[in-house]
PDB file of C-alpha atoms and ligand atoms in Angstrom:
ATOM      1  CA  UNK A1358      -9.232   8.363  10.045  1.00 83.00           C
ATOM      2  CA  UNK A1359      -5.961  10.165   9.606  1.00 92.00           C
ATOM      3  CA  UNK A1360      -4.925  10.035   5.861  1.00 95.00           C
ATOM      4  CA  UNK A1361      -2.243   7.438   5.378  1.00 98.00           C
ATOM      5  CA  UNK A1362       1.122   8.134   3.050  1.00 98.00           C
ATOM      6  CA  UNK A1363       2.649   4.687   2.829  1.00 98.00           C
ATOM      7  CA  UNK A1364       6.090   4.313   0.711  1.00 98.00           C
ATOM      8  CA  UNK A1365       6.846   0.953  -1.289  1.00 98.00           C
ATOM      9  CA  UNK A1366      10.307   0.900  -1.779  1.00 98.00           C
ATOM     10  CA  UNK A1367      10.342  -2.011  -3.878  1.00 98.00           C
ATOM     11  CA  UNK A1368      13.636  -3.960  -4.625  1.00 98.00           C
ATOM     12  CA  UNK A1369      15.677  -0.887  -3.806  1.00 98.00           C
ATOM     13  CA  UNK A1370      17.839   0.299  -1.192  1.00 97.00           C
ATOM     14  CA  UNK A1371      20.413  -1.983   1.140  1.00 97.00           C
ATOM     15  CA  UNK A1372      19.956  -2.704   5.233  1.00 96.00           C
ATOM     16  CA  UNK A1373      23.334  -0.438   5.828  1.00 96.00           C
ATOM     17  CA  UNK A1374      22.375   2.953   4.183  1.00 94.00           C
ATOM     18  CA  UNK A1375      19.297   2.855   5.923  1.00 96.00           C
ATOM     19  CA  UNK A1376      19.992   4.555   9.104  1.00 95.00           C
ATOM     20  CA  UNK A1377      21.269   7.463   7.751  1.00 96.00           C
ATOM     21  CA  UNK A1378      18.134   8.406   5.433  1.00 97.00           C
ATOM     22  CA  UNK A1379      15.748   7.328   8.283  1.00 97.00           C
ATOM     23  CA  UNK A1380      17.705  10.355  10.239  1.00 97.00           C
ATOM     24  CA  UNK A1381      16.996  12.692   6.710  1.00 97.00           C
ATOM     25  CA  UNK A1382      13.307  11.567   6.864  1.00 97.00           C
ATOM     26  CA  UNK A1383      13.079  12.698  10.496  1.00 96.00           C
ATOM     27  CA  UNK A1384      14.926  15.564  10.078  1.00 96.00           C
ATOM     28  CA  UNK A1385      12.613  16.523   6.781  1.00 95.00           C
ATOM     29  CA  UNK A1386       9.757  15.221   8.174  1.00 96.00           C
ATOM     30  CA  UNK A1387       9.962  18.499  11.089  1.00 95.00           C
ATOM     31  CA  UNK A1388       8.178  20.874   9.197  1.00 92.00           C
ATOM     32  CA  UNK A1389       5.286  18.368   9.150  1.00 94.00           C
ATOM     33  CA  UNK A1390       2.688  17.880  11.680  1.00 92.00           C
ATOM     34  CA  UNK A1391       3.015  14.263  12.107  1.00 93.00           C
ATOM     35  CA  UNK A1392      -0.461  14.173  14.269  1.00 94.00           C
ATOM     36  CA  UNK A1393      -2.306  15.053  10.804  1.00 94.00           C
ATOM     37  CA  UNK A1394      -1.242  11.733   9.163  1.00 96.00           C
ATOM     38  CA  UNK A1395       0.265   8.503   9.180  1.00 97.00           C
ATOM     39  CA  UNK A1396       3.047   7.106   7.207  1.00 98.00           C
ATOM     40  CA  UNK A1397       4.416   3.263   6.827  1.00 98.00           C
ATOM     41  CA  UNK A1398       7.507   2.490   5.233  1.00 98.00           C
ATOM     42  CA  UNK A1399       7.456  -0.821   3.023  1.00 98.00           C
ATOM     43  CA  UNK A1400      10.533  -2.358   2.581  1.00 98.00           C
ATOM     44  CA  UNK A1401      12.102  -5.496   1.444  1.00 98.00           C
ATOM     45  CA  UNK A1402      12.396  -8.110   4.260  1.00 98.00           C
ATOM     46  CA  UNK A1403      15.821  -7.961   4.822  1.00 98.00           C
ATOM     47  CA  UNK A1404      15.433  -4.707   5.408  1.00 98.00           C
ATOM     48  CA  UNK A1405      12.596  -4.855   8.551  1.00 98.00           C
ATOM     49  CA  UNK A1406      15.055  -5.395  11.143  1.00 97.00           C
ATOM     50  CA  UNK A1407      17.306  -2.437  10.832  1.00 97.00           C
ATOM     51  CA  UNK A1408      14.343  -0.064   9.824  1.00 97.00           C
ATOM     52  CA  UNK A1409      12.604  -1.084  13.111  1.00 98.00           C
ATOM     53  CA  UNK A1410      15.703   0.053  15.093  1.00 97.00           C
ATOM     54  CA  UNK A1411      16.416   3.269  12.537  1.00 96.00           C
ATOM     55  CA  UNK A1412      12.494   4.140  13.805  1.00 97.00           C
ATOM     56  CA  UNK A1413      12.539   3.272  17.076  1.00 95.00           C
ATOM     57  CA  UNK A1414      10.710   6.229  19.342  1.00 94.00           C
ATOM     58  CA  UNK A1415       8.958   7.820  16.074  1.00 95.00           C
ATOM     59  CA  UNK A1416       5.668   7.192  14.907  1.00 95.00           C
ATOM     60  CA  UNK A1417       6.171   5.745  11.188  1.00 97.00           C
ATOM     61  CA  UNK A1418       4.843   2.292  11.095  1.00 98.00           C
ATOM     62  CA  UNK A1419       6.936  -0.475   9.329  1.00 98.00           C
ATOM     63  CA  UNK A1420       5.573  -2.460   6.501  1.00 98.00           C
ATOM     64  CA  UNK A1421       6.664  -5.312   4.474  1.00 98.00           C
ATOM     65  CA  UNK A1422       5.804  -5.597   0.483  1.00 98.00           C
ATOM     66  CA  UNK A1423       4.613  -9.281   0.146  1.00 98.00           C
ATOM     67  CA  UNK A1424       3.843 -12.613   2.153  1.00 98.00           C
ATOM     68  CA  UNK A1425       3.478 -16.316   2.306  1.00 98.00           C
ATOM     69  CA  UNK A1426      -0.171 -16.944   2.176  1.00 98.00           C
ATOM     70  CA  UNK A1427       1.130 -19.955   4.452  1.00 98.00           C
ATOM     71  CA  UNK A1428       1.665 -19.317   8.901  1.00 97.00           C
ATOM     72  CA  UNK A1429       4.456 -22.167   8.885  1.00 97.00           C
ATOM     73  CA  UNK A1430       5.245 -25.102   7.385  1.00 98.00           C
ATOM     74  CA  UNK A1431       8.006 -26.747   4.326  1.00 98.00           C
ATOM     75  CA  UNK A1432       7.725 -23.428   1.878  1.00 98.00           C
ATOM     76  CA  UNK A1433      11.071 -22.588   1.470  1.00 98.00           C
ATOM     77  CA  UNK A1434      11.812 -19.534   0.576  1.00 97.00           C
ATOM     78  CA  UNK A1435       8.667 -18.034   2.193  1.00 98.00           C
ATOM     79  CA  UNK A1436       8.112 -15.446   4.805  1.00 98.00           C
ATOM     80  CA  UNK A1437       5.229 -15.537   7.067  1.00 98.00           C
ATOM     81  CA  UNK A1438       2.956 -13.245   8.547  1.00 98.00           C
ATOM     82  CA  UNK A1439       3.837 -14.018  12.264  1.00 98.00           C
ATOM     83  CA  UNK A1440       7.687 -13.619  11.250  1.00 98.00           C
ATOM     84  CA  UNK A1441       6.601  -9.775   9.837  1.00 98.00           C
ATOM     85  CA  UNK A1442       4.039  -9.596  13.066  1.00 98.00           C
ATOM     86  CA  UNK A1443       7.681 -10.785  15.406  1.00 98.00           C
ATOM     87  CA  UNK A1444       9.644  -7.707  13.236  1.00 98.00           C
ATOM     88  CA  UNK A1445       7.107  -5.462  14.380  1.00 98.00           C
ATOM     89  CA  UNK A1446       5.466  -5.134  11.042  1.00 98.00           C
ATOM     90  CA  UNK A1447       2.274  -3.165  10.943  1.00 98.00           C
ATOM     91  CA  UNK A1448       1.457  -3.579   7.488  1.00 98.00           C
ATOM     92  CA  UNK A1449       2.134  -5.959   4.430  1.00 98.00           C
ATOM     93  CA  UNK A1450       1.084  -4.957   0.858  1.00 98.00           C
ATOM     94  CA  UNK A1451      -0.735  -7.570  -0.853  1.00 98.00           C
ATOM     95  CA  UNK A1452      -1.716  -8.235  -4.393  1.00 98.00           C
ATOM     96  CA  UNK A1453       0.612  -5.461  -6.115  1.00 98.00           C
ATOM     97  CA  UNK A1454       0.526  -5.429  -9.942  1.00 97.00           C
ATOM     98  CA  UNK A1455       4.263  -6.558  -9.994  1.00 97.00           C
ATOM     99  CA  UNK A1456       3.414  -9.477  -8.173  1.00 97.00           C
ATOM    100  CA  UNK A1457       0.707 -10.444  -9.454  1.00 97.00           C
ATOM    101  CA  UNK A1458       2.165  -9.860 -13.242  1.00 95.00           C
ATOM    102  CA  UNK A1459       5.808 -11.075 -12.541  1.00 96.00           C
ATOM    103  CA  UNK A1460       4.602 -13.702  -9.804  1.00 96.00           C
ATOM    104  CA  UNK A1461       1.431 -15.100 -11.418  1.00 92.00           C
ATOM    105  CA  UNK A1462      -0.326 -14.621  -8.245  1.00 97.00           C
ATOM    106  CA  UNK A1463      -4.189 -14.405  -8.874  1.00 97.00           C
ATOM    107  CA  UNK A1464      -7.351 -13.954  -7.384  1.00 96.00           C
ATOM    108  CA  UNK A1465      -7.199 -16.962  -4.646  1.00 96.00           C
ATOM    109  CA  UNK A1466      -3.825 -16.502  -3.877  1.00 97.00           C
ATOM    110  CA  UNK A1467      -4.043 -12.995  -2.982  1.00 98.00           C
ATOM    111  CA  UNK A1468      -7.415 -13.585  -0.886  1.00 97.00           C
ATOM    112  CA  UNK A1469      -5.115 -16.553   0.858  1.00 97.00           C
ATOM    113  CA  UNK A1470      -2.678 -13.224   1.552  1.00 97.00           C
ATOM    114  CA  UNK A1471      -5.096 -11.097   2.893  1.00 97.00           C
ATOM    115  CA  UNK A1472      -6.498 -13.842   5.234  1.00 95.00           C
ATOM    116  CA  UNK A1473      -2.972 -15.078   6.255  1.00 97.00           C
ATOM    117  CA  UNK A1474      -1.859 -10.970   7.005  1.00 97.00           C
ATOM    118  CA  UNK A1475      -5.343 -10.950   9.295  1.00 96.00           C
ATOM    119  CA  UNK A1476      -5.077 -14.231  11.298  1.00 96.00           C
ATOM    120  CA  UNK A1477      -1.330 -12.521  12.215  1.00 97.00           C
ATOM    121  CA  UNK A1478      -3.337  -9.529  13.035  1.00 96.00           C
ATOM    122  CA  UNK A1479      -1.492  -7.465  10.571  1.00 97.00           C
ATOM    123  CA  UNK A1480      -3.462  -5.342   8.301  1.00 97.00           C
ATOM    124  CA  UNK A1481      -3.080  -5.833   4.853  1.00 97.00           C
ATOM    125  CA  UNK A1482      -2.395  -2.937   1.969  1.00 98.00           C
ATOM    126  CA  UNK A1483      -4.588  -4.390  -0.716  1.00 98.00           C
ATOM    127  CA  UNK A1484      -3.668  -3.648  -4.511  1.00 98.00           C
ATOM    128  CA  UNK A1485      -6.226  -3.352  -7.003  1.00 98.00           C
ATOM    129  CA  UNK A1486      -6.357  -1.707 -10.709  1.00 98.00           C
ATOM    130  CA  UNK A1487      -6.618  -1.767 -14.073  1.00 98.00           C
ATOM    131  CA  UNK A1488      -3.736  -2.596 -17.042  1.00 97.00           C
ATOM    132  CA  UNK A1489      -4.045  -0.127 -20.190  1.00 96.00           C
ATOM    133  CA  UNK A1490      -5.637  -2.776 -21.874  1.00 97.00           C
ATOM    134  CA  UNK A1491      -8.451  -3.562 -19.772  1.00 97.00           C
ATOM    135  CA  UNK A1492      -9.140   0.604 -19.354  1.00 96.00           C
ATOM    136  CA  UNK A1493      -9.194   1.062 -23.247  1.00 96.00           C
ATOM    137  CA  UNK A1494     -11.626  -1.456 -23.477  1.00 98.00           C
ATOM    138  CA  UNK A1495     -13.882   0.195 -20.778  1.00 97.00           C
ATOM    139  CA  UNK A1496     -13.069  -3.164 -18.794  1.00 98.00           C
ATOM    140  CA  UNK A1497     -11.526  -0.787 -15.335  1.00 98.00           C
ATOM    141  CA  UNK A1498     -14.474  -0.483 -13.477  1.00 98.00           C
ATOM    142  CA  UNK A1499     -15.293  -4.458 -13.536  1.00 98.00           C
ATOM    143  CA  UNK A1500     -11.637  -5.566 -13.290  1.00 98.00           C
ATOM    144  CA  UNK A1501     -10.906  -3.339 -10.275  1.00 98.00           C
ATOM    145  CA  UNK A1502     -14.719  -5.077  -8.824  1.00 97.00           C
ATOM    146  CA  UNK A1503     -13.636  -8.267  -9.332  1.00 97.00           C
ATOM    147  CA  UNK A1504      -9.868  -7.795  -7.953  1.00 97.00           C
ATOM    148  CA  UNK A1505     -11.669  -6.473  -4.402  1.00 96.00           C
ATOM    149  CA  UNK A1506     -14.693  -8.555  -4.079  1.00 94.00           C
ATOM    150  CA  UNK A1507     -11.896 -11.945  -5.042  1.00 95.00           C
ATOM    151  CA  UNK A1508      -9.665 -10.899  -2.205  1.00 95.00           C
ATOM    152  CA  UNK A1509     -11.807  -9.892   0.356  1.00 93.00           C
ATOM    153  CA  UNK A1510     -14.125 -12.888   0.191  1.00 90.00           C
ATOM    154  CA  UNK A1511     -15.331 -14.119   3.714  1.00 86.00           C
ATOM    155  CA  UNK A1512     -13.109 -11.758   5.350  1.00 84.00           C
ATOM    156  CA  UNK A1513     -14.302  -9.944   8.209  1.00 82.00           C
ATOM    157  CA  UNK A1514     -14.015  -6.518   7.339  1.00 79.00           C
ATOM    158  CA  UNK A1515     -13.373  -3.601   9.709  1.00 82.00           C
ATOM    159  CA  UNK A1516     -12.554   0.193   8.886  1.00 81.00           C
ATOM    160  CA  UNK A1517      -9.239  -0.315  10.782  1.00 87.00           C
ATOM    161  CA  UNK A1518      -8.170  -3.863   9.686  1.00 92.00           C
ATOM    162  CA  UNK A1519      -7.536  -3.078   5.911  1.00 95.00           C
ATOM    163  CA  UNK A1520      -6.824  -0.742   3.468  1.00 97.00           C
ATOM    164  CA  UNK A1521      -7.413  -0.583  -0.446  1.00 97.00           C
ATOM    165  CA  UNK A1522      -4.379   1.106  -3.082  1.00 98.00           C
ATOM    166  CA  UNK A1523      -6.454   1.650  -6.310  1.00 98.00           C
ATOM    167  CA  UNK A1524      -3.234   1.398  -8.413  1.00 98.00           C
ATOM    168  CA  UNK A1525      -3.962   1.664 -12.154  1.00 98.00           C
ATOM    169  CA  UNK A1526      -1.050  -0.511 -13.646  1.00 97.00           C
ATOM    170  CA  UNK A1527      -0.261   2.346 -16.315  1.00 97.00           C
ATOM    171  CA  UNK A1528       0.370   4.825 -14.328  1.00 96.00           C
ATOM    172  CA  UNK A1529       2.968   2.184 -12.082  1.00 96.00           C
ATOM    173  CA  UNK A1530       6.173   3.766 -12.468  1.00 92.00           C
ATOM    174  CA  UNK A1531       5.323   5.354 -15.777  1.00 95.00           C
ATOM    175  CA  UNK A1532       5.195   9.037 -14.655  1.00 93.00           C
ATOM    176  CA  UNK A1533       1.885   9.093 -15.988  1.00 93.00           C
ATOM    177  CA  UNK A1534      -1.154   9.764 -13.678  1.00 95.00           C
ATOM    178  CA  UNK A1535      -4.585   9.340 -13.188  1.00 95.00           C
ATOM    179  CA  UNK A1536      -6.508  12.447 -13.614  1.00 97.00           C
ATOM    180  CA  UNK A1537      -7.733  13.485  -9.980  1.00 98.00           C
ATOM    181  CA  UNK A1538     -11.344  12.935 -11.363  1.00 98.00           C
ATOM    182  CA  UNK A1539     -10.356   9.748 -12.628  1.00 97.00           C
ATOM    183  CA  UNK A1540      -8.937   8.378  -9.542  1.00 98.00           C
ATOM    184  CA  UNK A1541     -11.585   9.975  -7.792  1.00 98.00           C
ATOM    185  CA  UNK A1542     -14.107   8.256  -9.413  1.00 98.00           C
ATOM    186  CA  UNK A1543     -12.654   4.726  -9.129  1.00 98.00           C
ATOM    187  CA  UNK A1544     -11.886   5.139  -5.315  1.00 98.00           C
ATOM    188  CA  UNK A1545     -15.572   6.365  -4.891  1.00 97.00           C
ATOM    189  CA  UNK A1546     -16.648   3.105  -6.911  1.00 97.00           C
ATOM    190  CA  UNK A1547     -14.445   1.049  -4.696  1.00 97.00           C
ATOM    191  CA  UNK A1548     -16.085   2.556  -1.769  1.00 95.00           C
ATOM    192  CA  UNK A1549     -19.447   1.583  -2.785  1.00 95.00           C
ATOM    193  CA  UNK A1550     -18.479  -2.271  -3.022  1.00 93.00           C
ATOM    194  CA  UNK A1551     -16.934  -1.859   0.376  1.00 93.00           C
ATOM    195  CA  UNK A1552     -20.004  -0.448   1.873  1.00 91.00           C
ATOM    196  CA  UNK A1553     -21.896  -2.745   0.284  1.00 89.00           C
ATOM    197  CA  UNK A1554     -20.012  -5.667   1.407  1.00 85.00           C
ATOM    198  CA  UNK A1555     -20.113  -4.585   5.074  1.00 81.00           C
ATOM    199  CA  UNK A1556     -21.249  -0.994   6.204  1.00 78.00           C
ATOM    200  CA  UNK A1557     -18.520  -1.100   8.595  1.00 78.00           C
ATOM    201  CA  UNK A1558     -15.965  -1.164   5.806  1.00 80.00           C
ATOM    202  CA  UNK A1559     -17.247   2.192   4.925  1.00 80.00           C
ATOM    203  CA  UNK A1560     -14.629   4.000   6.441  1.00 89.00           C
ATOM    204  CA  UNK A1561     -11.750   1.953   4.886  1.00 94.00           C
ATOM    205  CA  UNK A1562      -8.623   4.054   3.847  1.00 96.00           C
ATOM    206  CA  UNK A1563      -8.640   3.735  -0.470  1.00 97.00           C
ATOM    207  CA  UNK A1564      -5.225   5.220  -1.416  1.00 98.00           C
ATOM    208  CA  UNK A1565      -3.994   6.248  -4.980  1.00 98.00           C
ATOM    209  CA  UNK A1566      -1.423   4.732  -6.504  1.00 98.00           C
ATOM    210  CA  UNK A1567       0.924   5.380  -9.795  1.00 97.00           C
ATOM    211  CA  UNK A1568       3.569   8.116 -10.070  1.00 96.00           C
ATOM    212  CA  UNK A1569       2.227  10.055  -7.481  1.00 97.00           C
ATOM    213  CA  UNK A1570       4.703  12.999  -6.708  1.00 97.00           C
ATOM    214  CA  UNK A1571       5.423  16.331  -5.182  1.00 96.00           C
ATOM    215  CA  UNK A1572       3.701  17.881  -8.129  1.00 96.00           C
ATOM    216  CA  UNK A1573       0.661  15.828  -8.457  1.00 97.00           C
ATOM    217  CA  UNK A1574      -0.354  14.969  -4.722  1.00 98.00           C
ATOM    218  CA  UNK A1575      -2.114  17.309  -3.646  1.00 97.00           C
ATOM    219  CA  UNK A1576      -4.978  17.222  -6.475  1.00 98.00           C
ATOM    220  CA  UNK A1577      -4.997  13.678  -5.565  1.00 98.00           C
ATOM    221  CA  UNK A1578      -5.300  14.088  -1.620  1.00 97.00           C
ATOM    222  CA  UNK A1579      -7.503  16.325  -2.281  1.00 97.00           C
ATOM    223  CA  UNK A1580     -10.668  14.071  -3.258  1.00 98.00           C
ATOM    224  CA  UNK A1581     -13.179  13.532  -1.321  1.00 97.00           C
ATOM    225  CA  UNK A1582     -12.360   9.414  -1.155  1.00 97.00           C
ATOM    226  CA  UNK A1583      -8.742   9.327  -1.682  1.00 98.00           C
ATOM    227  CA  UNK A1584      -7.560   8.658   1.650  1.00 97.00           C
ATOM    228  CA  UNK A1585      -3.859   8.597   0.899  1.00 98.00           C
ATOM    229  CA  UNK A1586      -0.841   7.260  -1.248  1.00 98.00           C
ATOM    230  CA  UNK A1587       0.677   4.384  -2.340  1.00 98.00           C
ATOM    231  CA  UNK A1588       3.971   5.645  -3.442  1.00 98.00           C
ATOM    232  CA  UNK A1589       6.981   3.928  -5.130  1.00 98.00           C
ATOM    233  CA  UNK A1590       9.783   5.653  -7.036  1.00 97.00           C
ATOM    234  CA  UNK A1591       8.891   8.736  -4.598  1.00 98.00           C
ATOM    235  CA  UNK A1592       9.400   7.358  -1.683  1.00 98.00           C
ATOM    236  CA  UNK A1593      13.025   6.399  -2.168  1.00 98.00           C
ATOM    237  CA  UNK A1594      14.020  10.279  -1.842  1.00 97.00           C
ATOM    238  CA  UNK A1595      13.102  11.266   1.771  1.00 97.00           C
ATOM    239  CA  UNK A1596      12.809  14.720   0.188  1.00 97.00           C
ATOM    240  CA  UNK A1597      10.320  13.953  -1.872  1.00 97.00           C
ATOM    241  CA  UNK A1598       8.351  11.688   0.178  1.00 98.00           C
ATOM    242  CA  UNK A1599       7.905  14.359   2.880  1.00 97.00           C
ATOM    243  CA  UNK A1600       6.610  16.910  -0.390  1.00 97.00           C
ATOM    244  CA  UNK A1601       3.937  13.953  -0.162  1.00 97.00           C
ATOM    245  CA  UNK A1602       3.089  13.956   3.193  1.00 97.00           C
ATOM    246  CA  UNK A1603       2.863  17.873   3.818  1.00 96.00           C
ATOM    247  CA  UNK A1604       0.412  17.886   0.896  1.00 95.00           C
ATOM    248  CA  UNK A1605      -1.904  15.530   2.988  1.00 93.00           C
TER     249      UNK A1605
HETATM  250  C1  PEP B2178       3.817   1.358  -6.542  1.00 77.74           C
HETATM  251  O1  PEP B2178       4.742   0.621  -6.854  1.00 77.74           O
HETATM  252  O2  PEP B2178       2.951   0.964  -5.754  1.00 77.74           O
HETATM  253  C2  PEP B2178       3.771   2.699  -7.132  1.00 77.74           C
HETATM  254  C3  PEP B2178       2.707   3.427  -6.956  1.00 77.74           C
HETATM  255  O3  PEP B2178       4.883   3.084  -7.827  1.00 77.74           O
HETATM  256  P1  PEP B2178       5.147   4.534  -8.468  1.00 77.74           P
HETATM  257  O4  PEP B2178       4.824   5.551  -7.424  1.00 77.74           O
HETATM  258  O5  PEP B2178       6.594   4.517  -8.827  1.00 77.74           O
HETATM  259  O6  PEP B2178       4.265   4.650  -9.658  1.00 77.74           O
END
């Protein structure tokens, strides 16, 4: 599997300025051979329909940060997964720390997510990781174990259908990172429950995610099961996302 860079913009950027920094990305993005890796952009949903027509004819893959764990019905306000799948969404993040801290979404409701996402045939970014708390208190290990086997409960796992961002909520927007060894060593345990759930979910893409930069990505990329990034405040430069993706 090609390592995967995926950007979350979060609540930032409007529909109109897009076009013009999808043409920067592009244009950065020449000194890069694109056939290495693959790269998503996650944006807000209002954003989806003018980033699928900014993207049109290149290969970044569109991705949305959230979704209703419902496919229809009297949830206003919602946005389902075969609305994303009808934007030509590829991917949908699931469980992020913001969400689940500013959202109160737990356990159940992100497993809901991840099954709604895969009965749209979408493949779901899963979020998983520790707060500061829990790590002090030698709690990450279990808390990230408990986060993965929650959502992924009688779901039908496949290499290609889902991948895991081991985001430690410290190092969220913080500027402070994981050591390589660190992350290393979490994405290596989250591998083991994955194999041990399925063997076929051996393969799965585990990204790292939490102030991962320019600076810092290549250590990262560099272990053995880091497949990737999860990238936030980065990602809203196309300068410095493309520093990302040429360190894959
Ligand atoms: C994220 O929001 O998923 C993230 C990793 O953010 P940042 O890169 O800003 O830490």
């Amino acid at each position: 599997m090609k390592p995967f860079i995926a950007a979350n913009w979060k609540l930032h950027k409007l529909p109109s300025e897009l076009g013009m920094w999808v043409e920067e990305l592009k244009t950065a993005l020449k000194s890069v051979d694109m056939e290495r890796l693959e790269l998503a952009l996650c944006a807000p949903y209002t954003h989806l329909p003018a980033l699928r027509q900014a993207l049109e004819g290149s290969p970044i893959k569109l991705g949305a940060q959230d979704v209703s764990a419902h496919a229809e019905g009297a949830y206003t306000g919602e946005v389902a997964a075969p609305m994303l799948k009808d934007l030509g969404v590829y991917y949908v993040i699931v469980g992020h720390s913001e969400r689940r801290a500013h959202h109160h979404e737990d356990d159940a409701l992100v497993r809901a997510k991840v099954a709604a996402v895969h009965e749209a045939g979408l493949v779901p970014i899963l979020c998983v990781g520790e707060t500061l708390a829990e790590r002090e208190a030698g709690q990450a290990e279990a808390v990230v174990l408990r986060q993965l086997g929650a959502a992924l409960e009688g779901v039908t796992l496949e290499a290609d259908t889902l991948v895991v961002a081991y985001e430690p909520v410290w190092a969220i927007g913080t500027g402070k990172t994981a050591t390589d060894e660190d992350a290393q060593a979490m994405c290596r345990t989250v591998r083991g429950k994955l194999k041990e759930l399925t063997p076929a979910a051996g393969d799965v893409r585990i990204l790292y995610g939490g102030s991962m930069k320019g600076s810092n990505a290549a250590g990262l990329l560099a272990q053995p099961d880091i497949s990737g990034g999860l990238i936030g405040s980065a990602s809203l430069s196309a300068a410095s996302l493309v520093e990302i993706a040429a360190a894959c």
